[in-house]
Coordinates of C-alpha atoms and ligand atoms in Angstrom, one line a residue:
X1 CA 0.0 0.0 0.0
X2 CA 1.2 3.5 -0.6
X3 CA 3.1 4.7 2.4
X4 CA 1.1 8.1 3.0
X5 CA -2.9 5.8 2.6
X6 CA -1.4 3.6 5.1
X7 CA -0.2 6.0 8.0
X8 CA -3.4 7.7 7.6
X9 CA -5.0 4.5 7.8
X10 CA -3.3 3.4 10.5
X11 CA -4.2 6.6 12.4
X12 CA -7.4 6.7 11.7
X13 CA -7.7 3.4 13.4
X14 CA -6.0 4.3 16.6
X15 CA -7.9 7.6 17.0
X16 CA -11.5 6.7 16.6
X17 CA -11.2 3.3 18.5
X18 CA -14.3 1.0 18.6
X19 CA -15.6 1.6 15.6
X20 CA -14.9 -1.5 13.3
X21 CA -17.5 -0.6 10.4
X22 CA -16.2 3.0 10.1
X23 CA -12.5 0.6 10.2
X24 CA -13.9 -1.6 7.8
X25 CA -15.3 1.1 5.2
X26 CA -12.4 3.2 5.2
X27 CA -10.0 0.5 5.1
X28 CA -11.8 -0.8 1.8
X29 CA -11.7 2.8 0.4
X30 CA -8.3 3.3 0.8
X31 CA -6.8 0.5 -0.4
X32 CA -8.1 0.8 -3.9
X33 CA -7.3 4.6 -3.7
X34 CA -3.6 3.6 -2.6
X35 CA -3.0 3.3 -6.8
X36 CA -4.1 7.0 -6.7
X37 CA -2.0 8.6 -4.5
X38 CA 1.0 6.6 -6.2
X39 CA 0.0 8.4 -9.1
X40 CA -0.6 12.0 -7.7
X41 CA 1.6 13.1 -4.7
X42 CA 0.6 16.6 -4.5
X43 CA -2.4 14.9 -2.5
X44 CA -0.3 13.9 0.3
X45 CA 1.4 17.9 0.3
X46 CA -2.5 19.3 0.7
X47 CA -3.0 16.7 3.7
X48 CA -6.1 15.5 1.7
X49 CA -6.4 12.5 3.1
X50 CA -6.5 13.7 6.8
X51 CA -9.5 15.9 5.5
X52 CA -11.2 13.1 3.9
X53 CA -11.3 11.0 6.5
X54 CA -12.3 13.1 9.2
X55 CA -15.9 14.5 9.1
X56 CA -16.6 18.1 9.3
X57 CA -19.0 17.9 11.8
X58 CA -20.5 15.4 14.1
X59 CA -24.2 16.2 16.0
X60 CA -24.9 13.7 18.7
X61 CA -28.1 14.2 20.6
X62 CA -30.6 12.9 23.2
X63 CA -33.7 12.1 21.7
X64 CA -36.6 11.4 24.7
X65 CA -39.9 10.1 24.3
X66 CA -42.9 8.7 25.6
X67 CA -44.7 5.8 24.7
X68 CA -48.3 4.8 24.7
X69 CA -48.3 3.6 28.4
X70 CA -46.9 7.6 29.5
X71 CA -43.4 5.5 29.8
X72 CA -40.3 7.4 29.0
X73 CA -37.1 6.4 26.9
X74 CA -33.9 7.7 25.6
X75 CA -32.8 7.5 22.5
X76 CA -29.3 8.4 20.8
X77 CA -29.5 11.0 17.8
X78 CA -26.5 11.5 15.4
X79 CA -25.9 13.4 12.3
X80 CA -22.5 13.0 10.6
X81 CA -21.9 15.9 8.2
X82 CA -18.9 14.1 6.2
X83 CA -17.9 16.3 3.8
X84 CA -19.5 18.9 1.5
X85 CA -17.4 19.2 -1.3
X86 CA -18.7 19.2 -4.1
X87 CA -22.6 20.0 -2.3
X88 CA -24.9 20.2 0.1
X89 CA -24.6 17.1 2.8
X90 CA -26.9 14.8 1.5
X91 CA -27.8 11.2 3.1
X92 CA -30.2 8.9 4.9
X93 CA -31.5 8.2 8.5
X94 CA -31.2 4.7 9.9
X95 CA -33.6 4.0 12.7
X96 CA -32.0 0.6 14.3
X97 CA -32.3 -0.5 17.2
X98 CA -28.1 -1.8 16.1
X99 CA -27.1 1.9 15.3
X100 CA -24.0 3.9 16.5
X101 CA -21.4 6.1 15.8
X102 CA -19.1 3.7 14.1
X103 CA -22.5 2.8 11.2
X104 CA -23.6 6.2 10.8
X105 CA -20.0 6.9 10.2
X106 CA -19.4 4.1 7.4
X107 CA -22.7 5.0 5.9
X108 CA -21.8 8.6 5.7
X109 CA -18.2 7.8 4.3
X110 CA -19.4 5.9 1.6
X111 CA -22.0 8.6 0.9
X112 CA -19.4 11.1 -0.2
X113 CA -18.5 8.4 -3.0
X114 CA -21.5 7.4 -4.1
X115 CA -22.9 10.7 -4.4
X116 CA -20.2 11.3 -5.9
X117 CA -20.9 9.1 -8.6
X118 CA -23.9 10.3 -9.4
X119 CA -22.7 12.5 -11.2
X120 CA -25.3 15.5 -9.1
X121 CA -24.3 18.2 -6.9
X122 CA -24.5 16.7 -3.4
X123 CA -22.2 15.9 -0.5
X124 CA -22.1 12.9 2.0
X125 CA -24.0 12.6 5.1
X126 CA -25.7 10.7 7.4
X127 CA -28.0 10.2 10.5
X128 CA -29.8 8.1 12.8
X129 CA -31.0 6.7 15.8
X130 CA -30.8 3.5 17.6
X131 CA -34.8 3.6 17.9
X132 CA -36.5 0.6 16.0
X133 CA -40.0 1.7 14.8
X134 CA -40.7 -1.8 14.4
X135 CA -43.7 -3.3 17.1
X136 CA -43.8 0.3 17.7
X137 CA -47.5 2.1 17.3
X138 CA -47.8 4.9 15.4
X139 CA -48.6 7.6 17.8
X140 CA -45.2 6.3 18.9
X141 CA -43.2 6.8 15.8
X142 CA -44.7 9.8 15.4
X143 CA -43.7 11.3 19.1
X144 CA -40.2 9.8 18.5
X145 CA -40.1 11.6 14.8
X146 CA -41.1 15.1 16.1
X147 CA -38.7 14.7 19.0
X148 CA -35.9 13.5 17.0
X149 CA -36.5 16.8 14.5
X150 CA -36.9 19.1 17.6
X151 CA -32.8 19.0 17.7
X152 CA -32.0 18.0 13.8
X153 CA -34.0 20.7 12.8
X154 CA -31.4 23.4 13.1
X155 CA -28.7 21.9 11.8
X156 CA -30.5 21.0 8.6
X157 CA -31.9 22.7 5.2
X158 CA -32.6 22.6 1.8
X159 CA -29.0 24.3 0.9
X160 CA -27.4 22.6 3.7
X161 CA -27.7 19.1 4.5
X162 CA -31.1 17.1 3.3
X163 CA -31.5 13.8 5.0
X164 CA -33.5 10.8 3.7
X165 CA -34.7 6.9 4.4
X166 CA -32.7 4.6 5.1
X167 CA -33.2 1.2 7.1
X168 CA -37.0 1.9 9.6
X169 CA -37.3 4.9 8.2
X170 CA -39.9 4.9 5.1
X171 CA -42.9 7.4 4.0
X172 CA -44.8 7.3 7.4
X173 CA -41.3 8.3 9.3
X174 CA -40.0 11.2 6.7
X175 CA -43.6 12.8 6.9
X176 CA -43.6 12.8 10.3
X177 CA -40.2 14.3 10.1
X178 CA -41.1 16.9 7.4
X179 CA -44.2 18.4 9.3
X180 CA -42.0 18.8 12.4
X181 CA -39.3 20.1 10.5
X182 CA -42.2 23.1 8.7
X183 CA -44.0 23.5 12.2
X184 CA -40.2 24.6 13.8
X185 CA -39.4 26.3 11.1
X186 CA -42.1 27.3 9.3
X187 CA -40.2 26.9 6.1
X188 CA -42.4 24.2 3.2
X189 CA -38.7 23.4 1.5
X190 CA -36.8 20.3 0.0
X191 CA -35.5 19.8 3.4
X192 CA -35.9 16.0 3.4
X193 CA -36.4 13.7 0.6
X194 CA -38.4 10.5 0.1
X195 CA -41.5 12.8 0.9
X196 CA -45.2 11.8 -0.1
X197 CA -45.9 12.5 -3.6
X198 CA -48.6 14.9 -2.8
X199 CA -46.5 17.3 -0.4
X200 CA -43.5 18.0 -2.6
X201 CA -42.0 14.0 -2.9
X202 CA -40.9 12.6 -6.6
X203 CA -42.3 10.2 -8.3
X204 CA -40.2 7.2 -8.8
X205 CA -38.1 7.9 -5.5
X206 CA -39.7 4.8 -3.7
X207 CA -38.9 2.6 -6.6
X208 CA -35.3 3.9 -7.5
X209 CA -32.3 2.2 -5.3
X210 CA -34.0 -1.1 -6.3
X211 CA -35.0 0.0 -9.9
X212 CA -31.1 1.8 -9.8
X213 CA -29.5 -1.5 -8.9
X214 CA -31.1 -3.6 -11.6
X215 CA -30.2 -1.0 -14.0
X216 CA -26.5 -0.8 -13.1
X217 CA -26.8 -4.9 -13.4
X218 CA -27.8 -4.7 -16.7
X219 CA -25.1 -3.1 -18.2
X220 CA -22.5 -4.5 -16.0
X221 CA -24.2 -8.2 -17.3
X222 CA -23.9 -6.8 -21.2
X223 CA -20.0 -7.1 -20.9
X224 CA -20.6 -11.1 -20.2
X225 CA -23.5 -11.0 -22.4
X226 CA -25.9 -12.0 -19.9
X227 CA -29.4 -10.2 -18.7
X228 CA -31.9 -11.4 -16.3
X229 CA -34.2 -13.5 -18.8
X230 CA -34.5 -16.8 -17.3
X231 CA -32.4 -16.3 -14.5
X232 CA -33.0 -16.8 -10.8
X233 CA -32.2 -14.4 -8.3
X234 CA -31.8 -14.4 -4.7
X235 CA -32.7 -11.0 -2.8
X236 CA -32.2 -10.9 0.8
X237 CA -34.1 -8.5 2.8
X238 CA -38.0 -7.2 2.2
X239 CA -37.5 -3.7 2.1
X240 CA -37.5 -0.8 0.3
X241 CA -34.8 -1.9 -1.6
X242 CA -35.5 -5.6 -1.8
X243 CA -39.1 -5.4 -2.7
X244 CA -38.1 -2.7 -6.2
X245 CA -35.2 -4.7 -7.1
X246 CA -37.6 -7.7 -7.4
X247 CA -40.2 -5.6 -9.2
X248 CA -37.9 -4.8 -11.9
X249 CA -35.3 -8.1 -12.2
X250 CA -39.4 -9.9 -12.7
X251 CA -40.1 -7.3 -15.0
X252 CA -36.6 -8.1 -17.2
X253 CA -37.6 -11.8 -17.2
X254 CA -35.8 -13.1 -13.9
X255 CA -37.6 -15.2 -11.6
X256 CA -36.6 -14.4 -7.6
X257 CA -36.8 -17.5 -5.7
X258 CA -36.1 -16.5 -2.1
X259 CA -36.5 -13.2 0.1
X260 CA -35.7 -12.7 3.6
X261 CA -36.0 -10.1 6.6
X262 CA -34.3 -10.5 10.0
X263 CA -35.7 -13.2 11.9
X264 CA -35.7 -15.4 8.6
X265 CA -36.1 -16.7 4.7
X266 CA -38.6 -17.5 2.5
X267 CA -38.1 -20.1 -0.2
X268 CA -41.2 -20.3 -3.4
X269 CA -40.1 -22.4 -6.3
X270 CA -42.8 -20.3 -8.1
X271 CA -40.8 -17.2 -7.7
X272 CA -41.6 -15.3 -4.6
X273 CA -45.3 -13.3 -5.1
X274 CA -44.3 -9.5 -4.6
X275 CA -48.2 -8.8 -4.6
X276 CA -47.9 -10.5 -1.2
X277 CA -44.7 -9.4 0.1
X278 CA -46.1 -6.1 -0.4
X279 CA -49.2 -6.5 1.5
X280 CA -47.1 -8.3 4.6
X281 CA -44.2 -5.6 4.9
X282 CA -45.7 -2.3 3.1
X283 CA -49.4 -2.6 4.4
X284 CA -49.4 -5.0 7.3
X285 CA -45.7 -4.6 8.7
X286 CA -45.7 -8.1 9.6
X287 CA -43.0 -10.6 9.9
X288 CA -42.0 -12.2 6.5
X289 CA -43.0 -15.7 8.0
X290 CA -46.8 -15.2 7.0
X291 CA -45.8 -15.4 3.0
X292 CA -46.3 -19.8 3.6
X293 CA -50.2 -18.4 5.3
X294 CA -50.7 -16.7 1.8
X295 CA -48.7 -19.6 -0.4
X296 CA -48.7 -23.1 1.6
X297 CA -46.1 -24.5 -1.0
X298 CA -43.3 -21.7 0.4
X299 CA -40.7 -22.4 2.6
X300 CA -39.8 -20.6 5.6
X301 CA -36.5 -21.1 7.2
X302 CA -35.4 -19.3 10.8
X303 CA -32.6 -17.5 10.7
X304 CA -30.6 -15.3 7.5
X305 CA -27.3 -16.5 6.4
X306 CA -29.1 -19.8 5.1
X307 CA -30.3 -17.9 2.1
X308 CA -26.9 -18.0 0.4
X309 CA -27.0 -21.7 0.5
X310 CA -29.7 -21.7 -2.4
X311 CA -28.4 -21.9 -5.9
X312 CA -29.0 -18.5 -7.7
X313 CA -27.3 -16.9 -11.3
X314 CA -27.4 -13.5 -9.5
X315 CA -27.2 -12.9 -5.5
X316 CA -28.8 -9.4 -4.4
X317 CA -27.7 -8.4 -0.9
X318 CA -30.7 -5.5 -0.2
X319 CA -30.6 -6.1 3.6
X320 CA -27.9 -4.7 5.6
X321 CA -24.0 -4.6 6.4
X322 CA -22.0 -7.7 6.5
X323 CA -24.6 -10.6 5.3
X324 CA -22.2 -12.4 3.3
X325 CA -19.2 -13.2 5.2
X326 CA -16.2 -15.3 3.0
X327 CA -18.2 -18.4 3.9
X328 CA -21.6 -17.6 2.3
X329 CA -19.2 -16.2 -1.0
X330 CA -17.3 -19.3 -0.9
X331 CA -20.8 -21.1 -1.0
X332 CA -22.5 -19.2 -3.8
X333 CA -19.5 -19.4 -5.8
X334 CA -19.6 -23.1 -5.5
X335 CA -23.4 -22.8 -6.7
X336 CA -22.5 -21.1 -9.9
X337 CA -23.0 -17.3 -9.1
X338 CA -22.9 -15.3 -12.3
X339 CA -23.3 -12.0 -11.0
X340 CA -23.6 -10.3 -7.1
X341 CA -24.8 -6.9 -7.0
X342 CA -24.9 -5.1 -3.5
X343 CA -28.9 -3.1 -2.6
X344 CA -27.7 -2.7 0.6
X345 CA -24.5 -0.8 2.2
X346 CA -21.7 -2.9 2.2
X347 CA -23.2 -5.8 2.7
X348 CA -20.4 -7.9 1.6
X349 CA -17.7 -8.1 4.1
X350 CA -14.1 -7.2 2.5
X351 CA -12.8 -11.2 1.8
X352 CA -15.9 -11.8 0.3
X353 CA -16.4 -9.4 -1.9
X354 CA -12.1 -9.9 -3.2
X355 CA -13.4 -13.7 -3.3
X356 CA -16.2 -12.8 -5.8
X357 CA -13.8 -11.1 -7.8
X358 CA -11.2 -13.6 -7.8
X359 CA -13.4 -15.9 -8.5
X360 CA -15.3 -14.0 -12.1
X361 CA -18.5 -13.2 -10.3
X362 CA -19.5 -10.0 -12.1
X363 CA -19.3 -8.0 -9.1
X364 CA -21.1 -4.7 -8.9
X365 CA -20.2 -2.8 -5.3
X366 CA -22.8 -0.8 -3.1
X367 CA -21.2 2.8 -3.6
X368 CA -22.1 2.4 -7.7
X369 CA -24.9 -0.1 -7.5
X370 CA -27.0 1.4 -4.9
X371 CA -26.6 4.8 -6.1
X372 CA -30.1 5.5 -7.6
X373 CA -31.8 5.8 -4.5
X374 CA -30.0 9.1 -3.6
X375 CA -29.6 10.3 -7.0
X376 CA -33.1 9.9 -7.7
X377 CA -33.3 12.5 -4.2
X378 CA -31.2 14.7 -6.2
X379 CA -33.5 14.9 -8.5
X380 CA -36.3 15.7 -6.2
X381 CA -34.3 17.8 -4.8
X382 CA -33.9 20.0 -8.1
X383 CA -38.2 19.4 -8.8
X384 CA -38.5 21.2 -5.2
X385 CA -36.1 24.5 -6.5
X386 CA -37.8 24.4 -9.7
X387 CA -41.8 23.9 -8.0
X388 CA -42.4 21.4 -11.0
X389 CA -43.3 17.7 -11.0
X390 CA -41.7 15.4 -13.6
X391 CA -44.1 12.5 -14.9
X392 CA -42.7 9.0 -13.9
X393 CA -41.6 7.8 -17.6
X394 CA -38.8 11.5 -16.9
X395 CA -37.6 10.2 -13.6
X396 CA -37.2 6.9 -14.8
X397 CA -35.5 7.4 -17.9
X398 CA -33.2 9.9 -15.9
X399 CA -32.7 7.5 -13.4
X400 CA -31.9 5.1 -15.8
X401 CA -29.3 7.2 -18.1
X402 CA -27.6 8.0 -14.3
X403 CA -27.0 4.2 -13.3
X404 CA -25.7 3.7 -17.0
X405 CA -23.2 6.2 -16.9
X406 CA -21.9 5.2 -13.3
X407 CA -21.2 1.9 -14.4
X408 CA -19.4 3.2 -17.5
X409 CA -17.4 5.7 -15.4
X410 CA -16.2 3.1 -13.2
X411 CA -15.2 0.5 -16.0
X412 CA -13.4 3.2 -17.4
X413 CA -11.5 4.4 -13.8
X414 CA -10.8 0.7 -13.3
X415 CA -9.7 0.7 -17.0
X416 CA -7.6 4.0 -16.4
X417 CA -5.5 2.6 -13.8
X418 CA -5.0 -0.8 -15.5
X419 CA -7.9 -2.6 -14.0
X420 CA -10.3 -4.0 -15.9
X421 CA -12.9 -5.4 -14.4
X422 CA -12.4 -4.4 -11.0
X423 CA -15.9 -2.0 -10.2
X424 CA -14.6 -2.0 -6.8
X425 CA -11.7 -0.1 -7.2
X426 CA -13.2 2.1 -10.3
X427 CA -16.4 3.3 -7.8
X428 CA -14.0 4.0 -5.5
X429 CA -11.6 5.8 -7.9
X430 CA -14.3 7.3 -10.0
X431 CA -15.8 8.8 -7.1
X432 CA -12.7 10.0 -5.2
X433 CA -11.2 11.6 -8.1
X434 CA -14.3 14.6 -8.3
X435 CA -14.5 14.8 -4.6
X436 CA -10.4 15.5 -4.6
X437 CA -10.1 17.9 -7.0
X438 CA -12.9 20.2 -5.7
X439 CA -11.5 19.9 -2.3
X440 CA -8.4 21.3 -3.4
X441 CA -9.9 23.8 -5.4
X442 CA -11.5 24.9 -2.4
X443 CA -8.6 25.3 0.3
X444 CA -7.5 24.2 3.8
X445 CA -11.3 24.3 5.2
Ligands
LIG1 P1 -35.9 -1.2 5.0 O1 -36.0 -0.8 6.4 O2 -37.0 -0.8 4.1 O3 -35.7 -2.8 4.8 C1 -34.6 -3.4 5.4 C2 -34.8 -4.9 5.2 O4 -33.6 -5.5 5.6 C3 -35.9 -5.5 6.1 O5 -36.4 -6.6 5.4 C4 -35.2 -5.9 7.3 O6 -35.8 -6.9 8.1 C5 -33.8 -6.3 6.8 N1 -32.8 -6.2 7.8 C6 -32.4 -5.0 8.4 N2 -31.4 -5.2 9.3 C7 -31.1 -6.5 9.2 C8 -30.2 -7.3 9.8 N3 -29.4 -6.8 10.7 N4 -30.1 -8.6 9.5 C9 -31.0 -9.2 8.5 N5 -31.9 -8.4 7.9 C10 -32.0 -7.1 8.2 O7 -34.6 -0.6 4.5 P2 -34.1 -0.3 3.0 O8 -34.6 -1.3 2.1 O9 -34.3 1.1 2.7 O10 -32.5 -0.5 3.2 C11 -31.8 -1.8 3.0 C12 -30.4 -1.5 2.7 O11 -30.2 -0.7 1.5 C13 -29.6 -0.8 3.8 O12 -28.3 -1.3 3.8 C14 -29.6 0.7 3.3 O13 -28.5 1.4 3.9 C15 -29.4 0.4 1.8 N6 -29.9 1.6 1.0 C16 -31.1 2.1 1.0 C17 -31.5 3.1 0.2 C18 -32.9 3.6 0.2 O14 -33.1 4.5 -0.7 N7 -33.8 3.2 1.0 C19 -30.5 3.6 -0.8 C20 -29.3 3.0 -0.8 C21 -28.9 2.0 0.1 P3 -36.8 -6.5 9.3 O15 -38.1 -6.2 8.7 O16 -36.8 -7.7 10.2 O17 -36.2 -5.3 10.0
LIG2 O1 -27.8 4.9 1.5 C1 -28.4 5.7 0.7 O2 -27.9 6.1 -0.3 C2 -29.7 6.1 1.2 N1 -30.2 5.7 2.2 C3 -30.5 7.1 0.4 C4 -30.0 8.5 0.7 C5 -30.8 9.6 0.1 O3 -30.5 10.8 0.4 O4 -31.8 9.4 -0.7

């Protein structure tokens, strides 16, 4: 590794202790950039990489609310403001029960890249709270939401930082959010995105990460000359994500045997019914157990990891960070695995992800594949300036001419620096290499 990425590494490490995803996301980063700085060491003169890596402002707050029995908790509250290069901090909130500094710090780190890659005017960020809405009633949500925004609020705004969904936080949780935010500060702005479509939201935004990913798969699966007719997917998860990536792979011809959420799997034969995911998770919020209630031939299995064990062509991790470990690679590889492409954050761990590649899975990473969620914000984000609405065929074919020109920008990065092939290394080059340049532009700040 290049001597200046590794002592910054290495420091980075020892001065935020405890926080092994932030550890594990930089360390990704950073190696693939190491080619980079081999290349350019004027970067090393402006300390960039000290300024990278260190976010330009963390807010950590107590968020305390009462529940439907007059019982009080306290939550945690964090927004990391990463970096706002190249535009306004722009990102998700996570509402797990699992969240701390070190995730919203990963998430946000990766956020600068990705964003970066969309090719749009917006910087990285990220928030959350270790509150889960789930079993939660909501009245509940709702007190936790406007207390939650009763800090955020002034550290947020349309030119400043505009947070999103993310994991528990969906369309009932950002319009909580959003009236908060316009009763504190009586502002009706682009302050969040994801918002309902009849108060400002954009059509297409529910649909896009998953829609995004599928795109990005497509072109990525031309270079093989492969598509999704006929092929059998795996999608773990039964979220936001999960549930559009289905939509579309189905659409494209592909047949998606197996979905998941956290206590479990569910295994159809028939291809997995969206109709009735649907109704269990985005009507019902139940458990994903009930799909063998509504199709007795299903299989349900307790318990996540198992659903890498099931033969697929393409494997779609749209849950969460760290679902396939080197094991569960090893596995699908062994099964035949054309093609892996990541919904979720970094949801394959660092050995897995190198074992994909070694191995010829087509391998397209989270920071490029998962990009059309918050580029399709970005657009919202420019209807809201503008006070128009796009129909859904504009979003969409925007949406889709964005996740084509990620991929080719990171097949030409990787190509660039004599790796073909690699998407890992071009999404993080590709995405670096704008961020960089307009930090230096802009000065020791
Ligand atoms: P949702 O809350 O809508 O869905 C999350 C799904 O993943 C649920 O099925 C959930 O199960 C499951 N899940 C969550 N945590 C775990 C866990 N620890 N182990 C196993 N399963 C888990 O979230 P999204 O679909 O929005 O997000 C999914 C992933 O995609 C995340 O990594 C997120 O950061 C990423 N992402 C989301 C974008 C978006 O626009 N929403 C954009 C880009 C990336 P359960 O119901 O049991 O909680
Ligand atoms: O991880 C992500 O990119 C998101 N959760 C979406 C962020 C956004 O601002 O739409």
């Amino acid at each position: 590794m290049n001597a200046y990425v590794e002592r910054v590494l290495a420091d980075l490490i020892k001065r935020n202790p405890n926080e092994p995803e932030f550890h594990q996301a930089a360390t990704e980063i950073l190696k693939s950039l190491s080619i980079v700085f081999d290349k350019h060491p004027e970067y090393e003169e402006k300390g960039l990489l000290e300024m990278l890596v260190e976010p330009e402002r963390i807010i950590m707050f107590r968020v305390p609310w009462q529940d439907d029995n007059g019982k009080i908790h306290v939550n945690k509250g964090y927004r990391v403001q990463f970096n706002s290069a190249i535009g306004p901090y722009k990102g998700g909130i996570r509402f797990r029960d699992t969240v701390n500094l070190s995730v919203i710090k990963f998430l946000g780190f990766e956020q600068i890249f990705k964003n970066s890659l969309t090719g749009l005017p917006i910087g990285g960020g990220k928030g959350g709270s270790d509150f889960d809405p789930k079993g939660k009633s909501d009245s509940e949500v709702m007190r936790f939401c406007q207390s939650f925004m009763s800090e955020l609020y002034r550290h947020i705004g349309a030119d400043t930082d505009v947070p999103a969904g993310d994991i528990g936080v969906g369309g009932r949780e950002i319009g909580y959010l959003f009236g908060y935010y316009k009763k504190l500060v009586n502002e009706h702005t682009g302050v969040l995105t994801g918002r309902g479509l009849t108060y400002g939201g954009s059509l297409v935004r529910t649909q896009a990460t998953g829609y995004g990913l599928i795109y990005l798969m497509e072109e990525m699966l031309k270079e093989k000359n492969l598509d999704f007719a006929g092929k059998i997917c795996v999608i773990s998860g039964s979220g936001n994500v999960a549930i559009y990536a289905h939509e579309k792979a189905t659409q494209l011809g592909a047949k998606v045997v197996a979905m998941s959420d956290s206590n479990g799997y569910v295994y159809d034969a028939d291809g997995i019914d969206l109709d009735v995911i649907k109704t269990i998770k985005e009507v019902k919020r139940e458990r994903i157990s009930t799909y063998i209630n509504y199709k007795p031939n299903a299989k349900y299995v307790e318990g996540c990891k198992g659903i890498w064990n099931i033969k697929c062509d393409y494997a779609l991790p749209c849950a969460t960070q760290n679902e396939i470990d080197l094991e569960s690679a090893k596995i699908l590889v062994a099964n035949g695995v054309l093609a892996v492409g990541e919904g979720a954050n970094m949801p394959c761990s660092i050995d897995a992800a190198e074992y994909f590649q070694k191995s010829g899975v087509l391998f397209a990473p989270a920071k490029a594949a998962n990009a059309g969620g918050v580029a399709c914000s970005a657009l919202e984000m420019a209807q809201s300036s503008m006070r128009t609405y796009w129909s859904f065929e504009e979003v969409d074919s925007r949406l889709k001419h964005i996740m084509v020109n990620i991929f080719h920008n990171i097949k030409d990065a990787a190509m660039r620096y004599g790796l073909d092939g690699d998407y890992i290394a071009g999404a993080n080059i590709a995405g670096f290499e704008k961020v960089a340049s307009s930090m230096i532009i802009q000065g020791v700040c």
